[in-house]
mmCIF file of C-alpha atoms in Angstrom:
data_model
loop_
_atom_site.group_PDB
_atom_site.id
_atom_site.type_symbol
_atom_site.label_atom_id
_atom_site.label_comp_id
_atom_site.label_asym_id
_atom_site.label_seq_id
_atom_site.Cartn_x
_atom_site.Cartn_y
_atom_site.Cartn_z
ATOM 1 C CA MET Y 276 -44.466 59.445 202.806
ATOM 2 C CA GLU Y 277 -42.774 56.256 201.631
ATOM 3 C CA LYS Y 278 -45.293 53.755 200.363
ATOM 4 C CA ILE Y 279 -45.817 50.309 201.880
ATOM 5 C CA LYS Y 280 -44.912 47.591 199.377
ATOM 6 C CA ALA Y 281 -47.544 44.838 199.201
ATOM 7 C CA ILE Y 282 -47.998 41.510 197.441
ATOM 8 C CA LEU Y 283 -51.501 40.065 197.070
ATOM 9 C CA ILE Y 284 -51.923 36.291 197.054
ATOM 10 C CA ASP Y 285 -55.260 34.654 196.241
ATOM 11 C CA ASP Y 286 -56.152 31.757 193.966
ATOM 12 C CA GLU Y 287 -59.407 33.464 192.914
ATOM 13 C CA LEU Y 288 -58.772 36.067 190.213
ATOM 14 C CA ASN Y 289 -61.923 38.065 191.021
ATOM 15 C CA SER Y 290 -60.952 38.346 194.701
ATOM 16 C CA LEU Y 291 -57.443 39.365 193.719
ATOM 17 C CA GLN Y 292 -58.609 42.079 191.341
ATOM 18 C CA ASN Y 293 -61.235 43.295 193.810
ATOM 19 C CA LEU Y 294 -58.681 43.712 196.602
ATOM 20 C CA GLN Y 295 -56.188 45.411 194.289
ATOM 21 C CA GLN Y 296 -58.838 47.893 193.144
ATOM 22 C CA LYS Y 297 -59.924 48.717 196.704
ATOM 23 C CA LEU Y 298 -56.336 49.263 197.809
ATOM 24 C CA ALA Y 299 -55.710 51.583 194.844
ATOM 25 C CA GLU Y 300 -58.873 53.608 195.545
ATOM 26 C CA PHE Y 301 -58.970 53.748 199.316
ATOM 27 C CA CYS Y 302 -55.445 53.044 200.643
ATOM 28 C CA ALA Y 303 -53.102 55.499 198.939
ATOM 29 C CA ASN Y 304 -50.106 54.528 201.071
ATOM 30 C CA ILE Y 305 -50.116 50.934 199.763
ATOM 31 C CA GLN Y 306 -48.149 50.106 196.607
ATOM 32 C CA VAL Y 307 -49.039 46.702 195.139
ATOM 33 C CA VAL Y 308 -45.786 45.442 193.619
ATOM 34 C CA ALA Y 309 -47.058 42.011 192.577
ATOM 35 C CA THR Y 310 -50.005 39.613 192.660
ATOM 36 C CA ALA Y 311 -50.066 35.827 192.576
ATOM 37 C CA GLN Y 312 -52.699 33.113 192.251
ATOM 38 C CA LYS Y 313 -50.354 30.197 192.980
ATOM 39 C CA PRO Y 314 -48.419 29.819 196.241
ATOM 40 C CA GLU Y 315 -45.313 28.623 194.394
ATOM 41 C CA ASP Y 316 -45.348 31.832 192.303
ATOM 42 C CA ALA Y 317 -45.926 33.887 195.437
ATOM 43 C CA ILE Y 318 -42.797 32.441 197.060
ATOM 44 C CA LEU Y 319 -40.670 33.578 194.110
ATOM 45 C CA LEU Y 320 -42.278 37.028 194.095
ATOM 46 C CA ILE Y 321 -41.782 37.500 197.851
ATOM 47 C CA ASN Y 322 -38.110 36.550 197.595
ATOM 48 C CA HIS Y 323 -37.661 38.967 194.684
ATOM 49 C CA HIS Y 324 -39.638 42.021 195.840
ATOM 50 C CA LYS Y 325 -39.106 41.727 199.603
ATOM 51 C CA PRO Y 326 -42.488 43.305 200.458
ATOM 52 C CA ASP Y 327 -43.443 45.093 203.656
ATOM 53 C CA VAL Y 328 -46.755 43.205 203.817
ATOM 54 C CA ILE Y 329 -48.537 40.352 202.072
ATOM 55 C CA PHE Y 330 -52.302 39.923 201.859
ATOM 56 C CA LEU Y 331 -52.614 36.141 201.973
ATOM 57 C CA ASP Y 332 -55.622 33.959 201.264
ATOM 58 C CA ILE Y 333 -55.741 31.102 203.769
ATOM 59 C CA GLU Y 334 -57.514 28.560 201.559
ATOM 60 C CA MET Y 335 -55.697 27.742 198.322
ATOM 61 C CA PRO Y 336 -55.557 24.430 196.429
ATOM 62 C CA LYS Y 337 -52.523 22.150 196.845
ATOM 63 C CA MET Y 338 -50.791 24.479 199.309
ATOM 64 C CA ASN Y 339 -52.719 26.646 201.789
ATOM 65 C CA GLY Y 340 -51.476 29.962 203.098
ATOM 66 C CA PHE Y 341 -49.936 28.513 206.252
ATOM 67 C CA LYS Y 342 -48.043 25.848 204.312
ATOM 68 C CA MET Y 343 -46.730 28.458 201.900
ATOM 69 C CA LEU Y 344 -45.263 30.478 204.761
ATOM 70 C CA GLU Y 345 -43.360 27.417 205.975
ATOM 71 C CA GLU Y 346 -41.548 27.329 202.618
ATOM 72 C CA LEU Y 347 -40.122 30.825 203.068
ATOM 73 C CA LYS Y 348 -36.681 31.313 204.617
ATOM 74 C CA GLU Y 349 -37.087 35.057 205.256
ATOM 75 C CA LEU Y 350 -40.150 36.261 207.161
ATOM 76 C CA ASP Y 351 -39.410 39.941 207.632
ATOM 77 C CA PHE Y 352 -42.789 41.211 206.442
ATOM 78 C CA GLU Y 353 -46.228 41.702 207.959
ATOM 79 C CA ILE Y 354 -49.128 39.400 207.043
ATOM 80 C CA ILE Y 355 -52.808 40.226 206.690
ATOM 81 C CA PHE Y 356 -54.762 37.010 206.201
ATOM 82 C CA THR Y 357 -57.882 36.961 204.029
ATOM 83 C CA THR Y 358 -60.561 34.286 204.240
ATOM 84 C CA ALA Y 359 -64.159 33.630 203.236
ATOM 85 C CA TYR Y 360 -64.639 31.401 206.291
ATOM 86 C CA ASN Y 361 -65.107 33.413 209.474
ATOM 87 C CA HIS Y 362 -64.732 30.270 211.584
ATOM 88 C CA TYR Y 363 -61.574 29.047 209.921
ATOM 89 C CA ALA Y 364 -58.510 29.667 212.072
ATOM 90 C CA VAL Y 365 -59.713 33.165 213.007
ATOM 91 C CA GLU Y 366 -59.180 32.668 216.738
ATOM 92 C CA ALA Y 367 -55.738 31.184 216.120
ATOM 93 C CA ILE Y 368 -54.890 34.233 214.005
ATOM 94 C CA ARG Y 369 -56.004 36.500 216.866
ATOM 95 C CA VAL Y 370 -53.947 34.547 219.398
ATOM 96 C CA ALA Y 371 -50.872 35.169 217.246
ATOM 97 C CA ALA Y 372 -51.688 38.909 216.876
ATOM 98 C CA PHE Y 373 -52.021 38.802 213.099
ATOM 99 C CA ASP Y 374 -54.663 40.808 211.275
ATOM 100 C CA TYR Y 375 -57.301 39.264 209.028
ATOM 101 C CA LEU Y 376 -60.029 40.330 206.625
ATOM 102 C CA LEU Y 377 -63.231 38.430 205.920
ATOM 103 C CA LYS Y 378 -64.398 38.147 202.315
ATOM 104 C CA PRO Y 379 -66.095 39.965 200.746
ATOM 105 C CA ILE Y 380 -63.702 42.570 202.103
ATOM 106 C CA ALA Y 381 -65.412 45.731 203.340
ATOM 107 C CA ILE Y 382 -63.667 49.024 202.563
ATOM 108 C CA LYS Y 383 -63.809 50.177 206.205
ATOM 109 C CA ASP Y 384 -62.249 46.913 207.449
ATOM 110 C CA LEU Y 385 -59.509 47.192 204.834
ATOM 111 C CA GLN Y 386 -58.706 50.790 205.762
ATOM 112 C CA GLN Y 387 -58.580 49.931 209.467
ATOM 113 C CA ALA Y 388 -56.240 47.005 208.790
ATOM 114 C CA VAL Y 389 -53.926 49.285 206.807
ATOM 115 C CA GLN Y 390 -54.021 51.902 209.593
ATOM 116 C CA ARG Y 391 -53.023 49.256 212.131
ATOM 117 C CA LEU Y 392 -50.282 48.171 209.752
ATOM 118 C CA ASN Y 393 -48.722 51.628 209.916
ATOM 119 C CA LYS Y 394 -48.181 51.135 213.648
ATOM 120 C CA VAL Y 395 -46.493 47.740 213.406
ATOM 121 C CA PHE Y 396 -43.362 47.297 211.316
ATOM 122 C CA ASN Y 397 -41.556 45.374 213.977
ATOM 123 C CA PRO Y 398 -43.435 42.334 212.780
ATOM 124 C CA GLN Y 399 -41.679 39.457 214.639
ATOM 125 C CA THR Y 400 -43.437 37.357 212.028
ATOM 126 C CA ARG Y 401 -41.561 34.128 212.598
ATOM 127 C CA GLU Y 402 -42.249 34.165 216.341
ATOM 128 C CA ARG Y 403 -45.945 34.832 215.732
ATOM 129 C CA LEU Y 404 -46.132 31.983 213.219
ATOM 130 C CA VAL Y 405 -44.822 29.641 215.930
ATOM 131 C CA VAL Y 406 -47.680 30.863 218.156
ATOM 132 C CA LEU Y 407 -50.132 30.455 215.261
ATOM 133 C CA LYS Y 408 -48.998 26.920 214.493
ATOM 134 C CA SER Y 409 -49.366 25.802 218.109
ATOM 135 C CA SER Y 410 -52.817 27.355 218.488
ATOM 136 C CA ILE Y 411 -54.311 26.209 215.195
ATOM 137 C CA GLY Y 412 -54.496 22.519 216.075
ATOM 138 C CA ASP Y 413 -57.266 20.750 217.930
ATOM 139 C CA LYS Y 414 -55.099 20.100 220.956
ATOM 140 C CA LYS Y 415 -55.049 23.215 223.157
ATOM 141 C CA SER Y 416 -52.532 23.533 225.964
ATOM 142 C CA GLN Y 417 -51.785 26.262 228.492
ATOM 143 C CA GLU Y 418 -48.169 25.670 227.539
ATOM 144 C CA ASP Y 419 -49.045 27.555 224.325
ATOM 145 C CA LYS Y 420 -48.344 31.279 224.051
ATOM 146 C CA ILE Y 421 -50.406 34.311 223.119
ATOM 147 C CA ALA Y 422 -48.968 37.349 221.320
ATOM 148 C CA ILE Y 423 -50.040 40.634 222.908
ATOM 149 C CA SER Y 424 -49.551 44.042 221.259
ATOM 150 C CA THR Y 425 -48.174 46.612 223.708
ATOM 151 C CA THR Y 426 -46.963 50.192 223.362
ATOM 152 C CA GLU Y 427 -43.426 48.827 223.019
ATOM 153 C CA GLY Y 428 -44.176 46.134 220.457
ATOM 154 C CA LEU Y 429 -45.241 42.532 220.927
ATOM 155 C CA GLU Y 430 -45.010 40.408 224.048
ATOM 156 C CA PHE Y 431 -45.196 36.614 223.830
ATOM 157 C CA ILE Y 432 -46.868 35.341 226.973
ATOM 158 C CA PRO Y 433 -47.286 31.710 228.059
ATOM 159 C CA ILE Y 434 -51.007 31.240 228.641
ATOM 160 C CA LYS Y 435 -50.290 29.360 231.878
ATOM 161 C CA ASN Y 436 -48.875 32.599 233.353
ATOM 162 C CA ILE Y 437 -52.211 34.452 233.115
ATOM 163 C CA LEU Y 438 -54.347 34.361 236.284
ATOM 164 C CA HIS Y 439 -57.249 36.568 235.247
ATOM 165 C CA ILE Y 440 -58.100 39.545 233.039
ATOM 166 C CA GLU Y 441 -60.191 42.541 234.057
ATOM 167 C CA SER Y 442 -62.138 44.826 231.728
ATOM 168 C CA ASN Y 443 -61.763 48.587 232.032
ATOM 169 C CA SER Y 444 -63.764 50.276 229.264
ATOM 170 C CA ASN Y 445 -61.741 49.864 226.041
ATOM 171 C CA TYR Y 446 -58.770 48.484 227.954
ATOM 172 C CA SER Y 447 -58.033 45.161 229.613
ATOM 173 C CA LYS Y 448 -55.752 44.578 232.586
ATOM 174 C CA ILE Y 449 -53.936 41.234 232.655
ATOM 175 C CA TYR Y 450 -52.896 39.792 236.033
ATOM 176 C CA PHE Y 451 -49.994 37.343 236.019
ATOM 177 C CA ARG Y 452 -48.878 34.626 238.410
ATOM 178 C CA ASP Y 453 -45.724 36.594 239.286
ATOM 179 C CA ASN Y 454 -47.878 39.545 240.489
ATOM 180 C CA ARG Y 455 -47.060 41.575 237.379
ATOM 181 C CA THR Y 456 -49.891 43.362 235.541
ATOM 182 C CA LEU Y 457 -50.185 44.585 231.962
ATOM 183 C CA THR Y 458 -52.808 46.998 230.583
ATOM 184 C CA VAL Y 459 -53.531 46.731 226.856
ATOM 185 C CA THR Y 460 -55.938 48.334 224.388
ATOM 186 C CA LYS Y 461 -57.958 45.206 223.730
ATOM 187 C CA LEU Y 462 -61.522 44.390 224.734
ATOM 188 C CA LEU Y 463 -62.207 41.638 227.231
ATOM 189 C CA LYS Y 464 -64.453 40.035 224.592
ATOM 190 C CA ASP Y 465 -61.391 39.622 222.342
ATOM 191 C CA PHE Y 466 -59.526 37.822 225.123
ATOM 192 C CA GLU Y 467 -62.605 35.710 225.836
ATOM 193 C CA ASP Y 468 -62.791 34.567 222.197
ATOM 194 C CA MET Y 469 -59.116 33.669 222.227
ATOM 195 C CA LEU Y 470 -58.761 32.048 225.633
ATOM 196 C CA VAL Y 471 -61.987 30.100 226.282
ATOM 197 C CA PRO Y 472 -60.524 27.054 224.450
ATOM 198 C CA TYR Y 473 -57.635 27.184 226.960
ATOM 199 C CA HIS Y 474 -59.830 26.639 230.046
ATOM 200 C CA PHE Y 475 -60.733 30.264 230.741
ATOM 201 C CA TYR Y 476 -64.235 31.414 231.684
ATOM 202 C CA ARG Y 477 -65.901 34.829 231.821
ATOM 203 C CA VAL Y 478 -67.500 34.791 235.245
ATOM 204 C CA HIS Y 479 -68.698 38.373 235.017
ATOM 205 C CA ASN Y 480 -68.947 41.174 232.449
ATOM 206 C CA SER Y 481 -65.729 42.582 233.820
ATOM 207 C CA HIS Y 482 -63.699 39.435 234.516
ATOM 208 C CA LEU Y 483 -62.223 36.492 232.618
ATOM 209 C CA VAL Y 484 -60.529 33.902 234.832
ATOM 210 C CA ASN Y 485 -58.123 31.023 234.317
ATOM 211 C CA LEU Y 486 -60.066 28.109 235.805
ATOM 212 C CA ASN Y 487 -56.813 26.364 236.718
ATOM 213 C CA TYR Y 488 -56.043 29.045 239.304
ATOM 214 C CA ILE Y 489 -59.293 29.257 241.224
ATOM 215 C CA GLN Y 490 -58.392 28.606 244.842
ATOM 216 C CA LYS Y 491 -61.871 28.716 246.354
ATOM 217 C CA TYR Y 492 -65.524 29.249 245.443
ATOM 218 C CA LEU Y 493 -67.744 31.082 247.939
ATOM 219 C CA ARG Y 494 -71.512 30.571 247.678
ATOM 220 C CA SER Y 495 -72.365 33.649 249.749
ATOM 221 C CA ASN Y 496 -73.357 36.972 248.162
ATOM 222 C CA GLY Y 497 -74.481 35.317 244.948
ATOM 223 C CA GLY Y 498 -71.186 33.548 244.407
ATOM 224 C CA ARG Y 499 -67.536 34.637 244.331
ATOM 225 C CA VAL Y 500 -64.220 33.059 243.426
ATOM 226 C CA ILE Y 501 -60.903 33.596 245.135
ATOM 227 C CA MET Y 502 -57.989 33.370 242.739
ATOM 228 C CA GLN Y 503 -54.515 32.079 243.508
ATOM 229 C CA ASP Y 504 -53.266 35.656 244.055
ATOM 230 C CA GLY Y 505 -56.001 36.313 246.636
ATOM 231 C CA THR Y 506 -58.197 38.402 244.319
ATOM 232 C CA GLU Y 507 -61.904 37.956 245.048
ATOM 233 C CA ILE Y 508 -64.103 38.111 241.935
ATOM 234 C CA GLU Y 509 -67.891 38.142 241.699
ATOM 235 C CA VAL Y 510 -69.651 35.437 239.684
ATOM 236 C CA ALA Y 511 -72.657 36.881 237.838
ATOM 237 C CA ARG Y 512 -75.951 35.216 238.817
ATOM 238 C CA ARG Y 513 -76.744 34.291 235.219
ATOM 239 C CA LYS Y 514 -73.324 32.634 234.904
ATOM 240 C CA LYS Y 515 -73.454 30.718 238.165
ATOM 241 C CA GLU Y 516 -75.017 27.447 236.957
ATOM 242 C CA GLU Y 517 -72.781 27.118 233.903
ATOM 243 C CA PHE Y 518 -69.715 28.065 235.906
ATOM 244 C CA LEU Y 519 -70.375 25.443 238.587
ATOM 245 C CA LYS Y 520 -70.729 22.771 235.910
ATOM 246 C CA MET Y 521 -67.392 23.785 234.449
ATOM 247 C CA ILE Y 522 -65.444 23.666 237.696
ATOM 248 C CA ALA Y 523 -67.176 20.427 238.689
ATOM 249 C CA GLY Y 524 -66.200 18.814 235.408
#
C-alpha cells in the first residue's frame, strides 16, 4: 500500500515530537516527510513536498493555522487540525467537515482520524476553508454553508435550505425546503452542536428543527410543531418551556 505523505506543523517541539512518535508507532500507513515549528517554514515545506495531509496546530505565534493556509496557493491536501483548546473553533471545524485532534492527542483518536483520512482523498480543501472562514466569526448567518460527507464525497449545503433533521440510530435524515432528503452517517448530536448557533433547536431526542421554518405550534398533546413542509413534530415536555421562550424571542 502506498503511504500517505504527511507534514506536521506545531510551534511546540514536544507536541511535534510526540505526534511524530505516535504516528510512527501506531499509524504505519503515514509517512512523515517533514515537520515545522514556524508557519513560514511550513509554507515552503508544503510547496516542496506536496503532502497528502498536514497535521496543523491552530494556535501559533505571529501567524495562526488559519492565516497560514491563506498564504498557500495550492490546497490539494487534507488537513487535520490539532488544538489544546476544545472550545476554540471546534464547531466551525465540524461545520466545514475537517477533522481535528485535541491535545494531548490520544492514540485511539489519532488512529480513527487516520482511518477516516483513508476514505477522503477528494479533499475539496479550498471550498471547505471558505465554509470554515464564514463559520468561524461571531456573526452567524443562515446564508452560510455546511459541508456534509456523503457516500459520493462532500456536499456543500446552504444552511437556509435545511428544514429539519431526524435521528435514526447512527444515521441522520436531513429534510430540505425543496422536498429533497439526504441520509448521512452522522449523529443528530453532531448536527445539534454545529447548527444551534444558526437558530436551530432540538425539540425532541429525535428531531432538530430550523426555527425559521416553524409554521405553527400546537399546544395539544404536550406540544407539537408543524414545519413549513407540513411535517408535524413532537416537542418533548422537558423542552417545552425553553422552546417557547426561543420562539417568543
